[in-house]
PDB file of C-alpha atoms in Angstrom:
ATOM      1  CA  MET A   1      26.173  56.611 -86.397  1.00 40.00           C
ATOM      2  CA  THR A   2      29.224  58.803 -86.838  1.00 43.00           C
ATOM      3  CA  ASN A   3      32.586  58.616 -85.146  1.00 46.00           C
ATOM      4  CA  GLN A   4      31.559  61.600 -83.028  1.00 57.00           C
ATOM      5  CA  THR A   5      28.870  59.551 -81.293  1.00 74.00           C
ATOM      6  CA  PHE A   6      29.751  59.091 -77.649  1.00 90.00           C
ATOM      7  CA  ILE A   7      29.592  55.748 -75.859  1.00 96.00           C
ATOM      8  CA  ARG A   8      28.530  56.527 -72.308  1.00 97.00           C
ATOM      9  CA  ALA A   9      28.847  53.541 -69.964  1.00 97.00           C
ATOM     10  CA  TYR A  10      26.673  53.280 -66.854  1.00 97.00           C
ATOM     11  CA  LEU A  11      27.780  51.105 -63.945  1.00 95.00           C
ATOM     12  CA  ARG A  12      25.564  50.503 -60.933  1.00 92.00           C
ATOM     13  CA  ALA A  13      25.718  48.262 -57.892  1.00 85.00           C
ATOM     14  CA  SER A  14      22.721  47.788 -55.649  1.00 77.00           C
ATOM     15  CA  SER A  15      24.238  47.913 -52.185  1.00 64.00           C
ATOM     16  CA  GLU A  16      26.724  50.315 -50.711  1.00 53.00           C
ATOM     17  CA  ASP A  17      29.242  47.547 -50.036  1.00 49.00           C
ATOM     18  CA  GLN A  18      29.318  46.213 -53.611  1.00 63.00           C
ATOM     19  CA  ASN A  19      31.752  47.380 -56.266  1.00 72.00           C
ATOM     20  CA  ALA A  20      29.944  49.175 -59.071  1.00 74.00           C
ATOM     21  CA  ASN A  21      33.113  49.039 -61.193  1.00 79.00           C
ATOM     22  CA  ARG A  22      32.973  45.240 -61.426  1.00 80.00           C
ATOM     23  CA  ALA A  23      31.625  45.231 -65.018  1.00 89.00           C
ATOM     24  CA  LYS A  24      34.027  47.865 -66.344  1.00 92.00           C
ATOM     25  CA  THR A  25      36.326  45.353 -68.033  1.00 93.00           C
ATOM     26  CA  ALA A  26      33.444  43.615 -69.811  1.00 94.00           C
ATOM     27  CA  LEU A  27      32.035  46.881 -71.157  1.00 96.00           C
ATOM     28  CA  THR A  28      35.455  48.111 -72.265  1.00 95.00           C
ATOM     29  CA  SER A  29      36.134  44.855 -74.135  1.00 95.00           C
ATOM     30  CA  PHE A  30      32.683  44.921 -75.728  1.00 96.00           C
ATOM     31  CA  ALA A  31      33.258  48.433 -77.094  1.00 95.00           C
ATOM     32  CA  ASN A  32      36.824  47.698 -78.236  1.00 94.00           C
ATOM     33  CA  GLU A  33      35.749  44.588 -80.130  1.00 94.00           C
ATOM     34  CA  ARG A  34      33.480  46.831 -82.209  1.00 91.00           C
ATOM     35  CA  GLY A  35      36.167  49.390 -82.866  1.00 91.00           C
ATOM     36  CA  ARG A  36      34.719  51.834 -80.372  1.00 93.00           C
ATOM     37  CA  LYS A  37      35.903  53.380 -77.122  1.00 94.00           C
ATOM     38  CA  VAL A  38      33.943  54.270 -74.016  1.00 96.00           C
ATOM     39  CA  ALA A  39      34.092  58.053 -73.872  1.00 95.00           C
ATOM     40  CA  ALA A  40      32.617  58.570 -70.405  1.00 97.00           C
ATOM     41  CA  TRP A  41      31.870  56.481 -67.320  1.00 96.00           C
ATOM     42  CA  TYR A  42      29.026  57.046 -64.869  1.00 96.00           C
ATOM     43  CA  VAL A  43      29.364  54.967 -61.706  1.00 92.00           C
ATOM     44  CA  GLU A  44      27.187  54.809 -58.617  1.00 90.00           C
ATOM     45  CA  ASN A  45      25.977  52.636 -55.790  1.00 85.00           C
ATOM     46  CA  ALA A  46      22.192  52.876 -55.737  1.00 86.00           C
ATOM     47  CA  SER A  47      19.177  50.632 -55.940  1.00 86.00           C
ATOM     48  CA  GLY A  48      17.828  50.043 -59.429  1.00 89.00           C
ATOM     49  CA  ALA A  49      14.377  50.421 -57.875  1.00 90.00           C
ATOM     50  CA  ARG A  50      15.129  54.068 -57.027  1.00 88.00           C
ATOM     51  CA  ALA A  51      13.774  56.472 -59.621  1.00 88.00           C
ATOM     52  CA  HIS A  52      16.297  59.282 -59.087  1.00 87.00           C
ATOM     53  CA  ARG A  53      19.943  58.281 -59.441  1.00 92.00           C
ATOM     54  CA  SER A  54      22.350  61.183 -59.700  1.00 91.00           C
ATOM     55  CA  GLU A  55      24.884  59.623 -62.072  1.00 94.00           C
ATOM     56  CA  LEU A  56      22.218  58.260 -64.409  1.00 96.00           C
ATOM     57  CA  MET A  57      20.562  61.673 -64.499  1.00 96.00           C
ATOM     58  CA  ARG A  58      23.944  63.281 -65.201  1.00 96.00           C
ATOM     59  CA  LEU A  59      24.497  60.873 -68.102  1.00 97.00           C
ATOM     60  CA  ILE A  60      21.152  61.818 -69.629  1.00 96.00           C
ATOM     61  CA  ASP A  61      21.904  65.530 -69.186  1.00 96.00           C
ATOM     62  CA  ASP A  62      25.358  65.162 -70.764  1.00 96.00           C
ATOM     63  CA  ALA A  63      24.226  63.085 -73.757  1.00 95.00           C
ATOM     64  CA  GLU A  64      23.729  64.329 -77.291  1.00 93.00           C
ATOM     65  CA  PRO A  65      21.204  62.785 -79.728  1.00 90.00           C
ATOM     66  CA  GLY A  66      22.570  59.506 -81.074  1.00 87.00           C
ATOM     67  CA  ASP A  67      24.817  58.792 -78.100  1.00 92.00           C
ATOM     68  CA  VAL A  68      24.865  55.245 -76.733  1.00 94.00           C
ATOM     69  CA  LEU A  69      24.075  54.358 -73.123  1.00 96.00           C
ATOM     70  CA  LEU A  70      26.077  51.155 -72.566  1.00 97.00           C
ATOM     71  CA  ILE A  71      25.154  48.784 -69.739  1.00 96.00           C
ATOM     72  CA  GLU A  72      26.033  45.234 -68.744  1.00 95.00           C
ATOM     73  CA  GLN A  73      22.467  44.113 -68.087  1.00 93.00           C
ATOM     74  CA  VAL A  74      19.056  45.754 -68.285  1.00 93.00           C
ATOM     75  CA  ASP A  75      18.643  45.365 -64.521  1.00 92.00           C
ATOM     76  CA  ARG A  76      21.663  47.671 -64.056  1.00 92.00           C
ATOM     77  CA  LEU A  77      19.532  50.383 -65.638  1.00 94.00           C
ATOM     78  CA  THR A  78      16.162  49.583 -64.104  1.00 93.00           C
ATOM     79  CA  ARG A  79      14.329  47.600 -61.491  1.00 93.00           C
ATOM     80  CA  LEU A  80      11.711  50.332 -61.478  1.00 94.00           C
ATOM     81  CA  ASN A  81       7.967  49.907 -61.294  1.00 94.00           C
ATOM     82  CA  LYS A  82       6.043  50.485 -64.514  1.00 93.00           C
ATOM     83  CA  GLY A  83       5.312  54.168 -63.933  1.00 94.00           C
ATOM     84  CA  ASP A  84       8.873  55.087 -62.999  1.00 95.00           C
ATOM     85  CA  TRP A  85      10.271  53.043 -65.876  1.00 95.00           C
ATOM     86  CA  GLU A  86       8.025  54.838 -68.364  1.00 95.00           C
ATOM     87  CA  HIS A  87       9.247  58.179 -66.995  1.00 95.00           C
ATOM     88  CA  LEU A  88      12.920  57.160 -67.245  1.00 95.00           C
ATOM     89  CA  LYS A  89      12.444  55.668 -70.700  1.00 94.00           C
ATOM     90  CA  GLY A  90      10.780  58.895 -71.826  1.00 94.00           C
ATOM     91  CA  ALA A  91      13.729  60.954 -70.599  1.00 95.00           C
ATOM     92  CA  ILE A  92      16.162  58.684 -72.440  1.00 95.00           C
ATOM     93  CA  GLN A  93      14.140  58.832 -75.653  1.00 92.00           C
ATOM     94  CA  THR A  94      13.762  62.604 -75.426  1.00 94.00           C
ATOM     95  CA  ALA A  95      17.537  62.918 -75.124  1.00 94.00           C
ATOM     96  CA  GLY A  96      17.918  60.809 -78.268  1.00 91.00           C
ATOM     97  CA  ILE A  97      19.993  58.144 -76.498  1.00 92.00           C
ATOM     98  CA  ARG A  98      20.176  54.555 -77.742  1.00 92.00           C
ATOM     99  CA  ILE A  99      20.532  51.857 -75.094  1.00 94.00           C
ATOM    100  CA  VAL A 100      22.968  49.010 -75.718  1.00 95.00           C
ATOM    101  CA  SER A 101      22.941  46.177 -73.184  1.00 95.00           C
ATOM    102  CA  LEU A 102      25.293  43.212 -73.251  1.00 95.00           C
ATOM    103  CA  ASP A 103      22.397  40.871 -72.367  1.00 92.00           C
ATOM    104  CA  LEU A 104      20.220  42.176 -75.242  1.00 92.00           C
ATOM    105  CA  PRO A 105      21.921  41.090 -78.503  1.00 92.00           C
ATOM    106  CA  THR A 106      19.455  42.950 -80.729  1.00 90.00           C
ATOM    107  CA  SER A 107      20.696  46.216 -79.215  1.00 92.00           C
ATOM    108  CA  HIS A 108      24.321  45.609 -80.196  1.00 92.00           C
ATOM    109  CA  ALA A 109      23.840  46.853 -83.757  1.00 88.00           C
ATOM    110  CA  ALA A 110      23.312  50.365 -82.374  1.00 84.00           C
ATOM    111  CA  MET A 111      27.085  50.474 -81.795  1.00 82.00           C
ATOM    112  CA  THR A 112      27.794  50.415 -85.530  1.00 73.00           C
ATOM    113  CA  VAL A 113      24.663  51.509 -87.435  1.00 65.00           C
ATOM    114  CA  SER A 114      25.220  54.721 -89.403  1.00 59.00           C
ATOM    115  CA  ALA A 115      23.428  57.835 -88.239  1.00 53.00           C
ATOM    116  CA  SER A 116      22.408  58.411 -91.878  1.00 53.00           C
ATOM    117  CA  ASP A 117      20.626  55.058 -92.028  1.00 61.00           C
ATOM    118  CA  ASP A 118      17.374  56.352 -90.603  1.00 67.00           C
ATOM    119  CA  PHE A 119      15.248  53.330 -91.540  1.00 67.00           C
ATOM    120  CA  THR A 120      17.551  50.777 -89.881  1.00 64.00           C
ATOM    121  CA  GLY A 121      17.921  52.978 -86.836  1.00 66.00           C
ATOM    122  CA  ARG A 122      14.172  53.351 -86.409  1.00 75.00           C
ATOM    123  CA  MET A 123      13.610  49.617 -86.846  1.00 73.00           C
ATOM    124  CA  LEU A 124      16.251  48.851 -84.249  1.00 76.00           C
ATOM    125  CA  ASP A 125      14.738  51.366 -81.859  1.00 78.00           C
ATOM    126  CA  ALA A 126      11.259  49.827 -82.226  1.00 80.00           C
ATOM    127  CA  VAL A 127      12.425  46.259 -81.678  1.00 81.00           C
ATOM    128  CA  ASN A 128      14.687  47.133 -78.772  1.00 82.00           C
ATOM    129  CA  ALA A 129      12.035  49.275 -77.071  1.00 85.00           C
ATOM    130  CA  MET A 130       9.703  46.287 -76.967  1.00 87.00           C
ATOM    131  CA  LEU A 131      12.370  43.884 -75.698  1.00 87.00           C
ATOM    132  CA  MET A 132      13.626  46.453 -73.212  1.00 89.00           C
ATOM    133  CA  ASP A 133      10.139  46.777 -71.734  1.00 90.00           C
ATOM    134  CA  MET A 134       9.967  42.998 -71.329  1.00 90.00           C
ATOM    135  CA  LEU A 135      13.354  42.789 -69.627  1.00 87.00           C
ATOM    136  CA  ALA A 136      12.506  45.764 -67.417  1.00 88.00           C
ATOM    137  CA  ALA A 137       9.348  43.966 -66.274  1.00 89.00           C
ATOM    138  CA  VAL A 138      11.345  40.802 -65.548  1.00 90.00           C
ATOM    139  CA  ALA A 139      13.939  42.811 -63.591  1.00 87.00           C
ATOM    140  CA  ARG A 140      11.220  44.402 -61.472  1.00 90.00           C
ATOM    141  CA  LYS A 141       9.562  41.045 -60.791  1.00 89.00           C
ATOM    142  CA  ASP A 142      12.914  39.596 -59.734  1.00 88.00           C
ATOM    143  CA  TYR A 143      13.396  42.557 -57.386  1.00 84.00           C
ATOM    144  CA  ASP A 144       9.939  42.159 -55.859  1.00 88.00           C
ATOM    145  CA  ASP A 145      10.382  38.384 -55.479  1.00 88.00           C
ATOM    146  CA  ARG A 146      13.745  38.775 -53.739  1.00 85.00           C
ATOM    147  CA  ARG A 147      12.346  41.411 -51.389  1.00 83.00           C
ATOM    148  CA  ARG A 148       9.421  39.150 -50.554  1.00 88.00           C
ATOM    149  CA  ARG A 149      11.661  36.132 -49.882  1.00 87.00           C
ATOM    150  CA  GLN A 150      13.990  38.290 -47.798  1.00 82.00           C
ATOM    151  CA  ALA A 151      11.110  39.598 -45.706  1.00 83.00           C
ATOM    152  CA  GLU A 152       9.774  36.065 -45.220  1.00 84.00           C
ATOM    153  CA  GLY A 153      13.222  34.825 -44.187  1.00 83.00           C
ATOM    154  CA  ILE A 154      13.660  37.662 -41.688  1.00 76.00           C
ATOM    155  CA  GLN A 155      10.218  37.043 -40.216  1.00 82.00           C
ATOM    156  CA  GLN A 156      10.943  33.332 -39.814  1.00 83.00           C
ATOM    157  CA  ALA A 157      14.315  34.098 -38.202  1.00 79.00           C
ATOM    158  CA  LYS A 158      12.634  36.547 -35.800  1.00 77.00           C
ATOM    159  CA  GLU A 159      10.089  33.921 -34.845  1.00 79.00           C
ATOM    160  CA  ARG A 160      12.934  31.527 -34.037  1.00 81.00           C
ATOM    161  CA  GLY A 161      14.790  34.258 -32.164  1.00 78.00           C
ATOM    162  CA  GLN A 162      17.720  34.005 -34.586  1.00 74.00           C
ATOM    163  CA  TYR A 163      17.567  37.333 -36.419  1.00 66.00           C
ATOM    164  CA  LYS A 164      20.576  39.518 -35.690  1.00 65.00           C
ATOM    165  CA  GLY A 165      20.296  42.050 -38.494  1.00 61.00           C
ATOM    166  CA  ARG A 166      22.704  42.565 -41.386  1.00 61.00           C
ATOM    167  CA  PRO A 167      26.334  42.001 -40.405  1.00 60.00           C
ATOM    168  CA  SER A 168      28.857  44.631 -41.361  1.00 60.00           C
ATOM    169  CA  ASP A 169      31.707  43.785 -43.711  1.00 75.00           C
ATOM    170  CA  GLN A 170      34.562  43.731 -41.226  1.00 79.00           C
ATOM    171  CA  LYS A 171      37.281  43.347 -43.867  1.00 81.00           C
ATOM    172  CA  LEU A 172      35.966  46.343 -45.797  1.00 84.00           C
ATOM    173  CA  HIS A 173      35.657  48.385 -42.615  1.00 85.00           C
ATOM    174  CA  GLN A 174      39.260  47.539 -41.700  1.00 85.00           C
ATOM    175  CA  ARG A 175      40.502  48.749 -45.100  1.00 87.00           C
ATOM    176  CA  ILE A 176      38.451  51.932 -44.703  1.00 89.00           C
ATOM    177  CA  ARG A 177      40.061  52.639 -41.343  1.00 88.00           C
ATOM    178  CA  GLU A 178      43.516  51.988 -42.796  1.00 87.00           C
ATOM    179  CA  LEU A 179      43.043  54.378 -45.726  1.00 88.00           C
ATOM    180  CA  ARG A 180      41.482  57.062 -43.572  1.00 88.00           C
ATOM    181  CA  GLY A 181      44.390  56.629 -41.165  1.00 87.00           C
ATOM    182  CA  GLN A 182      46.701  57.462 -44.071  1.00 88.00           C
ATOM    183  CA  GLY A 183      44.917  60.783 -44.465  1.00 88.00           C
ATOM    184  CA  LEU A 184      42.759  59.940 -47.484  1.00 88.00           C
ATOM    185  CA  SER A 185      39.453  61.774 -47.790  1.00 90.00           C
ATOM    186  CA  VAL A 186      36.096  60.030 -47.437  1.00 89.00           C
ATOM    187  CA  ARG A 187      35.488  60.375 -51.184  1.00 86.00           C
ATOM    188  CA  LYS A 188      38.943  59.081 -52.170  1.00 87.00           C
ATOM    189  CA  THR A 189      38.605  56.139 -49.795  1.00 87.00           C
ATOM    190  CA  ALA A 190      35.210  55.272 -51.271  1.00 83.00           C
ATOM    191  CA  ASP A 191      36.571  55.491 -54.841  1.00 79.00           C
ATOM    192  CA  ILE A 192      39.519  53.201 -54.077  1.00 83.00           C
ATOM    193  CA  LEU A 193      37.401  50.568 -52.349  1.00 81.00           C
ATOM    194  CA  GLY A 194      34.431  50.803 -54.708  1.00 75.00           C
ATOM    195  CA  CYS A 195      31.912  51.598 -51.993  1.00 79.00           C
ATOM    196  CA  SER A 196      29.812  54.638 -51.176  1.00 82.00           C
ATOM    197  CA  PRO A 197      30.899  57.592 -49.004  1.00 85.00           C
ATOM    198  CA  SER A 198      28.132  56.715 -46.554  1.00 83.00           C
ATOM    199  CA  THR A 199      29.689  53.270 -46.077  1.00 85.00           C
ATOM    200  CA  VAL A 200      33.018  54.947 -45.273  1.00 87.00           C
ATOM    201  CA  GLN A 201      31.352  57.258 -42.788  1.00 86.00           C
ATOM    202  CA  ARG A 202      29.461  54.359 -41.196  1.00 84.00           C
ATOM    203  CA  ALA A 203      32.686  52.365 -40.745  1.00 85.00           C
ATOM    204  CA  ILE A 204      34.429  55.362 -39.140  1.00 85.00           C
ATOM    205  CA  LYS A 205      31.516  55.943 -36.790  1.00 82.00           C
ATOM    206  CA  ALA A 206      31.445  52.262 -35.795  1.00 78.00           C
ATOM    207  CA  ALA A 207      35.127  52.436 -34.843  1.00 71.00           C
ATOM    208  CA  GLN A 208      34.703  55.458 -32.550  1.00 68.00           C
TER     209      GLN A 208
END
């Protein structure tokens, strides 16, 4: 791997009210400890079970062969079903991107292996592809299990007459109204608060 290889970090949060930038410090420190620097950040609020994510697709389009896709955990990249994961993995492999995940130690060597060391690179790719598939399957199972438990909990609450739906984050909504009142755009407000533009719009609509 040469010094020209880009480290492209991908940050994702599942819900619109979570901060996708939460892991930025950990990824920056991880790269710095290996004498590298994150060259580009791709941040979005989207479900890992959704096949099309605009920032992830932009990362793949921007990447050159040998670039590193840096993530905090495999489930930040995928909670996809098997078919969608195979499609995404194929796109990543076609682009020549190597995935490095903080929770997959065997992938860390991809940060420092020389691009001229073809044998080591291919061995790493083979091992990590297998482990990545396993972790992707675990991430999907965790997603399905949580959805099932959530649905069961909602059903039980409905049967008891206690289900009131998902409460809004009043503190976040208050900050949104304050920033918008200062004249900040929807996009700028979302960037500052680490939420999605749709969350900003929903908070404004709720206040009307």
